[in-house]
Structures are given as C-alpha cells and as structure tokens.
Short mmCIF file of C-alpha atoms in Angstrom, two decimals:
data_model
loop_
_atom_site.label_atom_id
_atom_site.label_comp_id
_atom_site.label_asym_id
_atom_site.label_seq_id
_atom_site.Cartn_x
_atom_site.Cartn_y
_atom_site.Cartn_z
CA UNK A 249 171.73 79.31 158.36
CA UNK A 250 168.00 78.42 158.53
CA UNK A 251 166.34 77.85 155.22
CA UNK A 252 162.71 78.56 154.57
CA UNK A 253 160.54 75.33 154.22
CA UNK A 254 159.26 74.48 150.82
CA UNK A 255 156.30 72.51 149.73
CA UNK A 256 156.42 68.95 150.14
CA UNK A 257 156.20 66.84 146.78
CA UNK A 258 152.97 65.31 147.58
CA UNK A 259 151.43 68.87 147.87
CA UNK A 260 152.62 69.80 144.46
CA UNK A 261 150.15 67.54 142.82
CA UNK A 262 147.10 69.54 143.95
CA UNK A 263 148.15 72.75 141.93
CA UNK A 264 147.80 73.51 138.35
CA UNK A 265 151.51 74.08 137.68
CA UNK A 266 152.15 70.43 138.56
CA UNK A 267 149.09 68.62 137.66
CA UNK A 268 149.82 66.50 134.70
CA UNK A 269 147.36 67.05 131.71
CA UNK A 270 145.01 64.18 131.13
CA UNK A 271 143.95 63.09 127.73
CA UNK A 272 140.78 65.02 128.22
CA UNK A 273 142.64 68.12 128.72
CA UNK A 274 144.84 67.38 125.69
CA UNK A 275 141.93 66.80 123.35
CA UNK A 276 140.26 70.02 124.68
CA UNK A 277 143.36 72.08 123.98
CA UNK A 278 143.56 70.65 120.38
CA UNK A 279 139.73 71.34 119.91
CA UNK A 280 140.42 74.95 121.04
CA UNK A 281 143.24 75.34 118.44
CA UNK A 282 141.37 73.79 115.84
CA UNK A 283 138.16 75.96 116.51
CA UNK A 284 140.28 79.12 116.48
CA UNK A 285 142.05 77.94 113.14
CA UNK A 286 138.54 77.57 111.87
CA UNK A 287 137.68 81.09 112.77
CA UNK A 288 141.01 82.34 111.11
CA UNK A 289 140.17 80.48 107.98
CA UNK A 290 136.76 82.00 107.76
CA UNK A 291 137.98 85.47 108.54
CA UNK A 292 140.80 85.26 106.02
CA UNK A 293 138.78 83.47 103.50
CA UNK A 294 135.14 83.54 102.83
CA UNK A 295 134.61 86.81 104.85
CA UNK A 296 137.73 88.67 104.01
CA UNK A 297 135.82 91.01 101.57
CA UNK A 298 133.22 91.92 104.18
CA UNK A 299 133.64 95.35 105.53
CA UNK A 300 131.97 95.59 109.02
CA UNK A 301 130.93 98.76 110.67
CA UNK A 302 133.46 100.29 112.93
CA UNK A 303 132.39 100.00 116.66
CA UNK A 304 134.07 102.50 118.80
CA UNK A 305 132.90 100.89 122.01
CA UNK A 306 134.58 97.72 121.05
CA UNK A 307 138.09 98.73 121.83
CA UNK A 308 137.46 99.89 125.45
CA UNK A 309 135.21 96.77 126.11
CA UNK A 310 137.84 94.51 124.73
CA UNK A 311 140.51 96.20 126.69
CA UNK A 312 138.64 96.02 129.83
CA UNK A 313 137.92 92.46 129.53
CA UNK A 314 141.48 91.63 128.77
CA UNK A 315 142.74 93.71 131.76
CA UNK A 316 140.43 91.86 134.18
CA UNK A 317 141.21 88.37 132.67
CA UNK A 318 145.14 88.92 133.04
CA UNK A 319 144.80 90.50 136.41
CA UNK A 320 142.83 87.68 137.91
CA UNK A 321 145.11 85.07 136.23
CA UNK A 322 148.13 86.86 137.79
CA UNK A 323 146.50 86.77 141.25
CA UNK A 324 145.77 83.21 140.99
CA UNK A 325 149.28 82.43 139.82
CA UNK A 326 150.76 84.48 142.72
CA UNK A 327 148.68 82.42 145.08
CA UNK A 328 150.22 79.23 143.56
CA UNK A 329 153.72 80.83 144.09
CA UNK A 330 153.01 81.47 147.59
CA UNK A 331 152.41 77.72 148.16
CA UNK A 332 155.10 76.37 145.95
CA UNK A 333 157.76 79.13 146.01
CA UNK A 334 158.68 78.35 142.40
CA UNK A 335 160.46 81.10 140.57
CA UNK A 336 159.05 80.04 137.22
CA UNK A 337 155.46 80.44 138.59
CA UNK A 338 156.63 83.97 139.89
CA UNK A 339 157.81 84.71 136.36
CA UNK A 340 154.75 83.72 134.48
CA UNK A 341 152.56 85.58 136.97
CA UNK A 342 154.69 88.63 136.39
CA UNK A 343 153.97 88.03 132.68
CA UNK A 344 150.31 88.34 133.25
CA UNK A 345 150.82 91.42 135.29
CA UNK A 346 152.81 92.77 132.36
CA UNK A 347 150.07 92.24 129.64
CA UNK A 348 147.47 93.73 132.14
CA UNK A 349 149.47 96.95 132.71
CA UNK A 350 150.56 97.42 129.16
CA UNK A 351 147.02 97.62 128.04
CA UNK A 352 146.70 100.86 129.81
CA UNK A 353 149.08 102.92 127.60
CA UNK A 354 147.80 100.78 124.65
CA UNK A 355 144.17 101.95 124.93
CA UNK A 356 145.34 105.57 125.90
CA UNK A 357 147.29 105.78 122.67
CA UNK A 358 144.57 104.06 120.48
CA UNK A 359 143.11 106.60 117.97
CA UNK A 360 139.69 107.56 118.35
CA UNK A 361 138.90 105.96 121.62
CA UNK A 362 139.26 109.26 123.75
CA UNK A 363 139.96 111.90 121.12
CA UNK A 364 138.60 111.84 117.66
CA UNK A 365 141.25 110.74 115.11
CA UNK A 366 144.10 110.17 117.53
CA UNK A 367 145.18 108.77 120.83
CA UNK A 368 145.18 110.51 124.15
CA UNK A 369 148.92 109.93 124.31
CA UNK A 370 151.67 109.23 121.78
CA UNK A 371 151.61 109.54 118.20
CA UNK A 372 150.44 107.54 115.18
CA UNK A 373 152.91 104.80 115.61
CA UNK A 374 152.47 104.40 119.37
CA UNK A 375 149.56 101.91 119.42
CA UNK A 376 151.18 99.26 117.12
CA UNK A 377 154.53 99.51 118.82
CA UNK A 378 152.77 98.96 122.26
CA UNK A 379 151.14 96.07 120.70
CA UNK A 380 154.46 94.62 119.51
CA UNK A 381 155.89 95.20 122.97
CA UNK A 382 152.94 93.48 124.54
CA UNK A 383 153.14 90.30 122.62
CA UNK A 384 157.12 90.20 122.46
CA UNK A 385 157.17 90.93 126.32
CA UNK A 386 154.78 88.31 127.28
CA UNK A 387 156.64 85.70 125.08
CA UNK A 388 159.82 86.52 126.90
CA UNK A 389 158.17 85.93 130.11
CA UNK A 390 156.98 82.46 129.01
CA UNK A 391 160.45 81.64 127.80
CA UNK A 392 161.77 82.60 131.32
CA UNK A 393 159.06 80.35 132.78
CA UNK A 394 159.96 77.40 130.62
CA UNK A 395 163.75 77.76 131.51
CA UNK A 396 163.27 78.10 135.12
CA UNK A 397 160.69 75.51 135.86
CA UNK A 398 163.21 72.61 135.46
CA UNK A 399 166.24 74.34 136.79
CA UNK A 400 168.30 73.06 139.76
CA UNK A 401 166.25 73.14 143.11
CA UNK A 402 168.62 75.85 144.61
CA UNK A 403 167.62 78.04 141.49
CA UNK A 404 164.09 76.82 141.06
CA UNK A 405 162.66 77.61 144.60
CA UNK A 406 162.43 81.01 146.26
CA UNK A 407 163.88 81.07 149.76
CA UNK A 408 162.98 84.50 150.79
CA UNK A 409 159.74 86.15 151.89
CA UNK A 410 156.60 85.49 149.66
CA UNK A 411 155.19 88.88 150.05
CA UNK A 412 158.39 90.67 149.38
CA UNK A 413 159.02 88.49 146.22
CA UNK A 414 155.44 89.36 144.80
CA UNK A 415 155.85 93.06 145.55
CA UNK A 416 159.29 93.16 143.93
CA UNK A 417 158.08 91.25 140.80
CA UNK A 418 155.01 93.55 140.40
CA UNK A 419 157.18 96.76 140.76
CA UNK A 420 159.90 95.56 138.42
CA UNK A 421 157.27 94.50 135.81
CA UNK A 422 155.62 97.98 136.26
CA UNK A 423 159.08 99.43 135.58
CA UNK A 424 159.40 97.50 132.36
CA UNK A 425 155.94 98.52 131.26
CA UNK A 426 156.72 102.26 132.01
CA UNK A 427 160.10 101.91 129.99
CA UNK A 428 158.15 100.23 126.94
CA UNK A 429 155.46 102.95 127.20
CA UNK A 430 158.04 105.72 127.39
CA UNK A 431 159.71 104.35 124.22
CA UNK A 432 156.60 103.90 122.20
CA UNK A 433 155.03 107.15 123.33
CA UNK A 434 157.61 109.76 124.12
CA UNK A 435 160.12 108.47 121.31
CA UNK A 436 157.40 107.64 118.76
CA UNK A 437 158.74 109.89 116.22
CA UNK A 438 161.86 107.90 116.15
CA UNK A 439 160.27 104.58 115.51
CA UNK A 440 159.81 102.99 112.10
CA UNK A 441 156.46 103.76 110.50
CA UNK A 442 154.35 100.51 110.78
CA UNK A 443 150.88 102.44 110.06
CA UNK A 444 149.98 104.93 107.32
CA UNK A 445 147.16 106.44 109.25
CA UNK A 446 144.71 105.81 112.13
CA UNK A 447 143.25 102.90 110.14
CA UNK A 448 145.69 101.50 107.63
CA UNK A 449 149.02 99.46 108.34
CA UNK A 450 151.99 100.13 106.36
CA UNK A 451 153.92 97.49 104.23
CA UNK A 452 156.67 97.76 106.86
CA UNK A 453 154.25 96.08 109.51
CA UNK A 454 155.23 92.30 108.55
CA UNK A 455 159.00 93.00 108.85
CA UNK A 456 158.43 94.09 112.46
CA UNK A 457 155.78 91.68 113.28
CA UNK A 458 157.91 88.60 111.91
CA UNK A 459 160.48 88.74 114.73
CA UNK A 460 157.68 89.17 117.48
CA UNK A 461 155.93 86.16 116.14
CA UNK A 462 159.13 84.27 116.03
CA UNK A 463 159.67 84.91 119.90
CA UNK A 464 156.30 83.34 120.50
CA UNK A 465 157.24 80.35 118.41
CA UNK A 466 160.53 80.01 120.33
CA UNK A 467 158.46 80.07 123.53
CA UNK A 468 156.19 77.54 122.13
CA UNK A 469 158.92 75.16 121.23
CA UNK A 470 160.58 75.41 124.69
CA UNK A 471 157.25 74.71 126.30
CA UNK A 472 156.85 71.57 123.92
CA UNK A 473 160.30 70.33 124.86
CA UNK A 474 159.78 70.88 128.50
CA UNK A 475 156.20 70.18 128.65
CA UNK A 476 155.14 68.40 131.99
CA UNK A 477 152.14 70.11 133.53
CA UNK A 478 148.63 71.36 132.60
CA UNK A 479 149.89 74.93 132.88
CA UNK A 480 152.54 74.14 130.22
CA UNK A 481 149.83 72.66 127.98
CA UNK A 482 147.61 75.68 128.06
CA UNK A 483 150.51 78.13 127.78
CA UNK A 484 151.48 76.32 124.58
CA UNK A 485 147.94 77.11 123.26
CA UNK A 486 148.46 80.75 124.20
CA UNK A 487 151.67 81.03 122.46
CA UNK A 488 150.40 79.37 119.26
CA UNK A 489 147.52 82.00 119.26
CA UNK A 490 150.00 84.66 119.97
CA UNK A 491 152.05 83.44 116.82
CA UNK A 492 149.09 83.68 114.52
CA UNK A 493 147.73 87.02 115.70
CA UNK A 494 150.69 88.81 114.03
CA UNK A 495 150.28 87.68 110.37
CA UNK A 496 146.48 87.84 110.76
CA UNK A 497 146.61 91.44 111.80
CA UNK A 498 148.11 92.27 108.43
CA UNK A 499 146.92 89.47 106.01
CA UNK A 500 144.57 89.59 104.08
CA UNK A 501 143.46 93.11 104.99
CA UNK A 502 145.94 95.46 106.69
CA UNK A 503 143.12 97.82 108.09
CA UNK A 504 142.04 98.26 111.57
CA UNK A 505 138.37 97.28 112.13
CA UNK A 506 138.33 94.78 109.37
CA UNK A 507 136.81 91.36 109.70
CA UNK A 508 140.34 89.93 110.26
CA UNK A 509 141.10 92.68 112.80
CA UNK A 510 138.01 91.77 114.79
CA UNK A 511 138.99 88.14 114.59
CA UNK A 512 142.51 88.78 115.93
CA UNK A 513 140.83 90.66 118.85
CA UNK A 514 138.60 87.68 119.48
CA UNK A 515 141.69 85.27 119.45
CA UNK A 516 143.40 87.73 121.84
CA UNK A 517 140.48 87.53 124.22
CA UNK A 518 140.40 83.58 124.11
CA UNK A 519 144.19 83.52 124.58
CA UNK A 520 143.93 85.85 127.67
CA UNK A 521 141.03 83.71 129.08
CA UNK A 522 142.40 80.27 128.60
CA UNK A 523 144.61 79.91 131.64
CA UNK A 524 142.21 81.62 133.90
CA UNK A 525 139.39 79.47 132.78
CA UNK A 526 141.30 76.43 133.32
CA UNK A 527 142.67 77.38 136.58
CA UNK A 528 139.15 78.25 137.89
CA UNK A 529 137.87 74.87 136.65
CA UNK A 530 140.75 73.18 138.42
CA UNK A 531 140.21 75.15 141.57
CA UNK A 532 136.47 74.21 141.54
CA UNK A 533 137.39 70.51 140.85
CA UNK A 534 139.82 70.51 143.87
CA UNK A 535 137.33 72.33 145.97
CA UNK A 536 134.70 69.71 145.28
CA UNK A 537 137.28 66.99 146.13
CA UNK A 538 138.03 68.75 149.43
CA UNK A 539 134.38 69.25 150.21
CA UNK A 540 133.83 65.45 149.47
CA UNK A 541 136.49 64.58 151.71
CA UNK A 542 135.22 66.77 154.47
CA UNK A 543 131.73 65.35 154.12
CA UNK A 544 133.12 61.77 154.18
CA UNK A 545 135.05 62.58 157.48
CA UNK A 546 132.04 64.09 158.91
CA UNK A 547 129.86 61.09 157.94
CA UNK A 548 132.57 58.77 159.36
CA UNK A 549 132.62 60.81 162.56
CA UNK A 550 128.83 60.53 162.83
CA UNK A 551 128.95 56.84 162.12
CA UNK A 552 131.41 56.50 164.97
CA UNK A 553 129.10 58.33 167.31
CA UNK A 554 126.07 56.34 166.32
CA UNK A 555 128.21 53.14 166.66
CA UNK A 556 129.46 54.26 170.09
CA UNK A 557 125.82 55.11 171.11
CA UNK A 558 124.72 51.66 169.93
CA UNK A 559 127.48 49.91 171.70
CA UNK A 560 126.79 51.92 174.92
CA UNK A 561 123.22 50.95 174.63
CA UNK A 562 124.10 47.28 174.10
CA UNK A 563 126.48 47.30 176.97
CA UNK A 564 123.97 48.84 179.23
CA UNK A 565 121.33 46.21 178.19
CA UNK A 566 123.65 43.22 178.16
CA UNK A 567 125.40 44.22 181.40
CA UNK A 568 122.24 44.87 183.13
CA UNK A 569 120.97 41.34 182.53
CA UNK A 570 123.78 39.43 184.35
CA UNK A 571 124.02 41.88 187.00
CA UNK A 572 120.35 41.73 187.68
CA UNK A 573 120.46 37.88 187.66
CA UNK A 574 123.53 38.05 190.07
CA UNK A 575 121.62 40.38 192.40
CA UNK A 576 118.53 38.12 192.36
CA UNK A 577 120.60 35.02 192.87
CA UNK A 578 122.41 36.78 195.82
CA UNK A 579 119.10 37.63 197.36
CA UNK A 580 117.99 34.08 197.07
CA UNK A 581 121.14 32.66 198.54
CA UNK A 582 120.69 34.98 201.51
CA UNK A 583 117.17 33.87 202.03
CA UNK A 584 118.17 30.29 201.90
CA UNK A 585 120.96 30.74 204.39
CA UNK A 586 118.70 32.97 206.70
CA UNK A 587 116.18 30.21 207.19
CA UNK A 588 115.91 28.47 210.60
CA UNK A 589 117.29 25.47 208.88
CA UNK A 590 119.65 26.73 206.14
CA UNK A 591 119.01 25.25 202.74
CA UNK A 592 122.67 24.77 201.68
CA UNK A 593 122.05 23.16 198.49
CA UNK A 594 119.82 25.90 197.24
CA UNK A 595 122.41 28.38 198.38
CA UNK A 596 125.16 26.64 196.64
CA UNK A 597 123.03 26.68 193.46
CA UNK A 598 122.41 30.56 193.82
CA UNK A 599 126.16 31.08 194.29
CA UNK A 600 126.75 29.09 191.18
CA UNK A 601 124.41 31.40 189.27
CA UNK A 602 126.29 34.60 190.66
CA UNK A 603 129.62 33.02 189.34
CA UNK A 604 128.07 32.16 185.93
CA UNK A 605 126.68 35.77 185.79
CA UNK A 606 130.19 37.14 186.61
CA UNK A 607 131.89 35.07 184.00
CA UNK A 608 129.24 36.41 181.48
CA UNK A 609 129.85 39.89 182.41
CA UNK A 610 133.56 39.42 182.27
CA UNK A 611 133.27 37.83 178.77
CA UNK A 612 131.15 40.83 177.71
CA UNK A 613 133.73 43.30 178.78
CA UNK A 614 136.29 41.32 176.93
CA UNK A 615 134.30 41.38 173.97
CA UNK A 616 133.86 45.16 174.16
CA UNK A 617 137.71 45.51 174.28
CA UNK A 618 138.04 43.39 171.28
CA UNK A 619 135.62 45.62 169.45
CA UNK A 620 137.82 48.72 169.92
CA UNK A 621 141.15 47.04 169.52
CA UNK A 622 143.17 48.76 166.94
CA UNK A 623 144.98 47.10 164.05
CA UNK A 624 148.67 46.23 164.64
CA UNK A 625 150.99 49.13 164.04
CA UNK A 626 153.96 48.80 161.80
CA UNK A 627 157.03 47.66 163.89
CA UNK A 628 160.67 48.61 163.44
CA UNK A 629 163.96 47.96 165.08
CA UNK A 630 164.75 50.08 168.17
CA UNK A 631 167.14 50.19 171.06
CA UNK A 632 165.34 49.28 174.27
CA UNK A 633 167.77 51.00 176.52
CA UNK A 634 167.39 54.24 174.77
CA UNK A 635 163.55 53.89 174.91
CA UNK A 636 163.79 53.36 178.70
CA UNK A 637 165.98 56.45 179.09
CA UNK A 638 163.58 58.52 177.03
CA UNK A 639 160.59 57.35 179.15
CA UNK A 640 162.30 58.12 182.38
CA UNK A 641 162.79 61.65 181.06
CA UNK A 642 159.24 61.88 180.25
CA UNK A 643 158.16 61.23 183.72
CA UNK A 644 161.08 63.17 185.43
CA UNK A 645 158.72 65.79 186.89
CA UNK A 646 156.52 63.23 188.63
CA UNK A 647 159.68 61.49 190.06
CA UNK A 648 161.12 64.80 191.41
CA UNK A 649 157.69 65.90 192.88
CA UNK A 650 157.57 62.83 195.14
CA UNK A 651 161.30 62.76 195.72
CA UNK A 652 161.86 59.39 194.27
CA UNK A 653 165.27 57.97 193.51
CA UNK A 654 165.80 56.32 190.08
CA UNK A 655 168.21 53.43 189.66
CA UNK A 656 168.78 52.28 186.24
CA UNK A 657 170.62 49.24 185.33
CA UNK A 658 170.57 48.75 181.74
CA UNK A 659 172.38 45.74 180.11
CA UNK A 660 175.13 47.09 177.75
CA UNK A 661 174.74 43.86 175.58
CA UNK A 662 171.11 44.96 174.93
CA UNK A 663 170.49 44.16 171.17
CA UNK A 664 168.10 45.80 168.97
CA UNK A 665 164.51 44.69 169.26
CA UNK A 666 161.65 44.66 166.86
CA UNK A 667 158.48 46.38 168.17
CA UNK A 668 156.11 49.30 168.07
CA UNK A 669 157.85 52.08 169.69
CA UNK A 670 154.74 53.97 170.77
CA UNK A 671 153.17 50.90 172.25
CA UNK A 672 156.27 49.96 174.19
CA UNK A 673 156.55 53.44 175.56
CA UNK A 674 153.04 53.31 176.67
CA UNK A 675 153.79 50.23 178.54
CA UNK A 676 156.75 51.63 180.30
CA UNK A 677 154.91 54.90 181.15
CA UNK A 678 151.98 52.95 182.76
CA UNK A 679 154.28 50.63 184.78
CA UNK A 680 156.44 53.60 185.98
CA UNK A 681 153.21 55.83 186.72
CA UNK A 682 151.84 52.85 188.87
CA UNK A 683 155.11 52.68 190.69
CA UNK A 684 154.99 56.40 191.46
CA UNK A 685 151.42 56.17 192.61
CA UNK A 686 152.26 53.22 194.88
CA UNK A 687 155.29 55.30 196.56
CA UNK A 688 153.27 58.45 197.18
CA UNK A 689 151.69 57.23 200.42
CA UNK A 690 154.63 55.52 202.03
CA UNK A 691 157.43 57.06 204.24
CA UNK A 692 161.04 56.24 204.22
CA UNK A 693 163.24 55.74 201.05
CA UNK A 694 161.35 56.00 197.65
CA UNK A 695 163.28 54.03 194.94
CA UNK A 696 162.40 53.36 191.50
CA UNK A 697 164.45 50.55 189.83
CA UNK A 698 164.38 49.82 186.07
CA UNK A 699 166.55 47.10 184.71
CA UNK A 700 166.95 45.48 181.41
CA UNK A 701 168.77 42.01 180.88
CA UNK A 702 169.64 39.98 177.87
CA UNK A 703 169.54 36.13 178.64
CA UNK A 704 171.72 33.54 177.04
CA UNK A 705 168.86 32.38 174.68
CA UNK A 706 168.56 35.87 173.29
CA UNK A 707 165.32 36.92 174.82
CA UNK A 708 165.05 40.40 176.79
CA UNK A 709 163.66 41.05 180.23
CA UNK A 710 162.64 44.49 181.50
CA UNK A 711 161.77 45.05 185.20
CA UNK A 712 160.32 47.99 186.97
CA UNK A 713 160.33 47.77 190.72
CA UNK A 714 159.18 50.13 193.41
CA UNK A 715 159.29 50.54 197.21
CA UNK A 716 155.58 51.31 197.49
CA UNK A 717 152.62 49.70 199.21
CA UNK A 718 153.06 46.52 197.19
CA UNK A 719 150.33 44.00 195.92
CA UNK A 720 148.47 41.87 198.37
CA UNK A 721 148.59 37.98 197.83
CA UNK A 722 144.87 38.00 197.18
CA UNK A 723 145.27 40.46 194.22
CA UNK A 724 148.46 39.16 192.80
CA UNK A 725 146.44 37.15 190.11
CA UNK A 726 143.73 39.72 189.49
CA UNK A 727 145.59 42.99 188.86
CA UNK A 728 145.92 42.22 185.10
CA UNK A 729 142.11 41.73 184.70
CA UNK A 730 140.16 44.32 183.01
CA UNK A 731 138.37 46.76 185.41
CA UNK A 732 140.13 45.42 188.52
CA UNK A 733 141.92 48.07 190.45
CA UNK A 734 143.37 48.66 193.95
CA UNK A 735 143.28 52.49 193.56
CA UNK A 736 140.20 54.46 194.80
CA UNK A 737 140.04 56.48 191.62
CA UNK A 738 141.35 53.75 189.17
CA UNK A 739 139.68 52.56 186.17
CA UNK A 740 141.24 49.08 186.10
CA UNK A 741 142.36 49.18 182.43
CA UNK A 742 146.01 50.15 182.78
CA UNK A 743 147.48 46.90 183.59
CA UNK A 744 145.22 45.05 181.21
CA UNK A 745 146.35 47.24 178.35
CA UNK A 746 149.82 46.56 179.31
CA UNK A 747 149.46 42.75 179.18
CA UNK A 748 147.85 43.24 175.86
CA UNK A 749 150.88 45.20 174.44
CA UNK A 750 153.25 42.79 175.88
CA UNK A 751 151.42 39.65 174.45
CA UNK A 752 151.13 41.54 171.04
CA UNK A 753 154.94 41.54 171.05
CA UNK A 754 155.08 37.71 171.75
CA UNK A 755 156.07 38.58 175.35
CA UNK A 756 154.82 37.86 178.92
CA UNK A 757 153.96 40.23 181.80
CA UNK A 758 154.00 39.31 185.44
CA UNK A 759 154.22 40.84 188.85
CA UNK A 760 156.03 39.73 192.10
CA UNK A 761 156.68 41.24 195.46
CA UNK A 762 159.76 43.37 196.06
CA UNK A 763 162.07 43.09 199.04
CA UNK A 764 161.73 44.69 201.60
CA UNK A 765 158.45 46.17 200.24
CA UNK A 766 156.86 47.09 197.07
CA UNK A 767 156.36 45.26 193.92
CA UNK A 768 158.21 44.28 190.74
CA UNK A 769 156.76 44.07 187.21
CA UNK A 770 158.44 41.89 184.61
CA UNK A 771 158.13 41.70 180.86
CA UNK A 772 160.26 39.52 178.73
CA UNK A 773 160.54 37.69 175.37
CA UNK A 774 160.54 40.97 173.43
CA UNK A 775 161.72 39.84 169.91
CA UNK A 776 165.35 40.89 169.28
CA UNK A 777 166.60 41.63 165.75
CA UNK A 778 168.67 38.84 164.30
CA UNK A 779 172.02 39.78 163.47
#
C-alpha cells in the first residue's frame, strides 16, 4: 500500500513547531510573564480599590480582537500542519479554532452587550459557564498536543489528505463548541449559580474555577516535561496566563468591570496574541533569510555571467593575437617562397613563428579548460559491468535506429571499482555515441563490441570497438586534443573530456584500428576496491 510522503527531517527546522527556542526567546518569555505578573500585582494591590467606569464598547472590541487573533493563529498552524502532517499541530490548530468559535456564544450571552441588563441568548449563568468551557476546552487541546507531539511516528503523522483532515477537525471542533453552547445556554437553569446578577460573582465561582485552572496547570506541566520547540515555550506562557486568569477574575473584587476584571481581559488578549506574534515574527525572519538566499544566488549568477563575459573577452583578445601573428607569418612565408629565388631561411623562420603561435593558442585553450574544470566529485564503490549494461540501455534507441548489433563480453571476475559513477557513465556514453556516429555512413554489418577484462595485476580494461569508418593514421595521435575533430559538425571536445575523466581516475585512454575496419578505444587502470 502506497503511503503518503512526509516532510524530511531537515525541513522541520524551518517551522515554528520544530525550531528550538534560543536563549533570547526564553528570556523574552520570562520577561512577558514577569511583566504580566506585575500587572496582576498592581491590579490586585494598589489599584484594587479603584472603581473604573463601565465601558460597554469594551466587550465587543475585546471579543473581536480575540476572534481575529485566534482565527489567524489557527490558519497559520493549519498551514504548518499541511507541511509537517503532524497530528499534534492539527490538534493545537483546532484548539485555536475552538477559542475563536466559542467567543461567538460568549458575547451573545454577555449581559448588556446587545440587550440592556441581559444577554441576547441564554440566562444569567451562561456567560460564566461559557468562559469556563472556553478555558478548560483550550487547555484540553493543549494537553492533546503535548501528548501527541512525541508519540510513535505511525501515530504522530497524518497519512491522509491534508484538506480532508483540516475540514474534519474544523467540523468536529464546531460540533464541540455547539455542544458546549447548548449546555451553557439551553440548560442554563440546571447549572450551579456562579453569578449573583449581571455584575457580581457568587461565592461558588472559586469552586468551579479551581478545577478549570487545574486543567491549565496540568497542560503547563506536560509542556514543561516535553518541552522541545519554540511553540512549546510560548504555549507554556499561554497556559500560565490561563491559570492566573481564573483566580484573578474573583480575587480581590468579584465584580465585572472592576479593575482586576479589566486586567484579566488584558491578560487574555495577550495570551491570545503571543503565539500569533511569535509566528509572524518567525515567518518574517525566515522570509528574510529566504530573500537573502535568493539575492545571493542572483548575485552569484550575475557574477558568473560577468566572469563569463570577461573570460570570453579575454579569449577573443588573446586568441586573436596568436592567430593574427600566425596569419602574418604565413603570408611572409609565402612571399619568401614565391620570390624568383626562394628565401628558404626566412620561410623557415616564418614557419617557426606559426608553430610557436599554434602552441600558444593551444596553451591558451588548455588554460581556459582548467579555469572551468569542476572539483573532483566524491567517489564510491561501483560495479563496472552493471554500469556498462546501464549505459547500453541508455543508448538503446540510437543503436536500434541505425541497426547496430551489440556484442557485450563482460568479465565475470570483474571486481568492484572506485570511481565517480556519473563521470564514468559520461565516458562510456561519449565513446559509444562516437562509435554509433562512425557506423552510420558505412554499409554492411554494423557491430558495437563492448568488453571488460580483469588482468592478473588487478587493473581493469574496458574496450569499445566499432565497425565504422575508423581513424586515419595521421589523426590517431590528435583525436584526443581539444577542439580537434573529424566530424563536420563536431566541437572537438568529446574525446578530450573522456581522456580527462580517465586520467582523473588514474587511468589511460588510447585508440587503435579495428579489424577488418573501424576503431577500438581502450581505457584501463581504473582503481579496484581492495578486498
């Protein structure tokens, strides 16, 4: 059964849920906690006797801000789930969906927001019980996240469709919110009375609030034990703030719109914003790194183009000089020979200048090849016979197109050799392609023979033979020189590259005539793996 691919481990270090928190992040989290504790101390201490004015617009503004924060956070976490396919991320994203959705019945039930003295839905107790459900429910989602994030891989990763998982989680979360709203609204008369009127809380509030705060503490402890990522760190801060919200809602003033009630709302807004702010910061940081990498690549590409232009200009300038000198010397030599009495000494001197110019041009071309020579690739053990078979399979269509018979004689004693697989395959492809080209213009039988042989001293020889046009005696020593070619449309670099590859593997490449016609290319001394 085919399994859905999951994210590679190296990719996970670019997302918030797997980025380890640095010392700066830990100090910042501690500063946030201490700052909000200072706010709690001021609200519950020096300012506890202050009676602020009731601001009716505060509740809808607060609820709207919370809804937007939690919704955006859920979207970002769902995006991370689509990358990592982590069930834990899916759970915590659903937790933020839960907090966003439960705010809707909470504000509808809040007294005085839509209808003076009462809520638009529910009864006197509905708002407080929705508040308890909100905090206990999100803490349960955090507990689920903490338990799932270090589970076995088969349980930790989602194997199904991402869109279906997100849709299902949102739907199930909405069902949970509707169930909680139904209990708190429709069954409000059956719930214990935790408020006395639209403003005052009853003495029963702490007895219901304590278990809710305990759930947040349990989530905090689990995150502390399993702490690994930046997301874990900031969820710990959120759970700490959830835990202190409950007692601060009642102590020291159990009245809505008191100074400590406003402080609780401020703490709630901060707890809702923390993960979102950190995620946006990290996204901006990663985007800046990505942009820097793209700019670096672009600058590198532009530098290569500039370098290529400079090299081209240098080549044009440098090659032009020896060629111009060679032409001038050739013209002079012809003039010396065309005299009524040929001046042989001057002609010889002119020819020497031509030779010197030719050597200079050859040295220049060799220098250009050295400039663009790549670093040695990593070498590994490989089966040369398998590589030959693989290469023959790559050129099968060309062989069939020109009706070429292949004879492969591979030594069964062939040992493992050490080399660069890509370079050696490039070598074989070049030699076989040259053999095919050499046989396309001849009649009669067309046979490509590839042989491997292990010698007694341990070195390996590979031969590629054809029944093509062959190589003239005058060219046998020049075919490996750069830019020398016997093909009308050839570039003269193929065999030169082949020799460079063989020599890089401490080997030797040479050519010989085949019988009755054609050519044979041998390369040998490929290093074998010691046994």
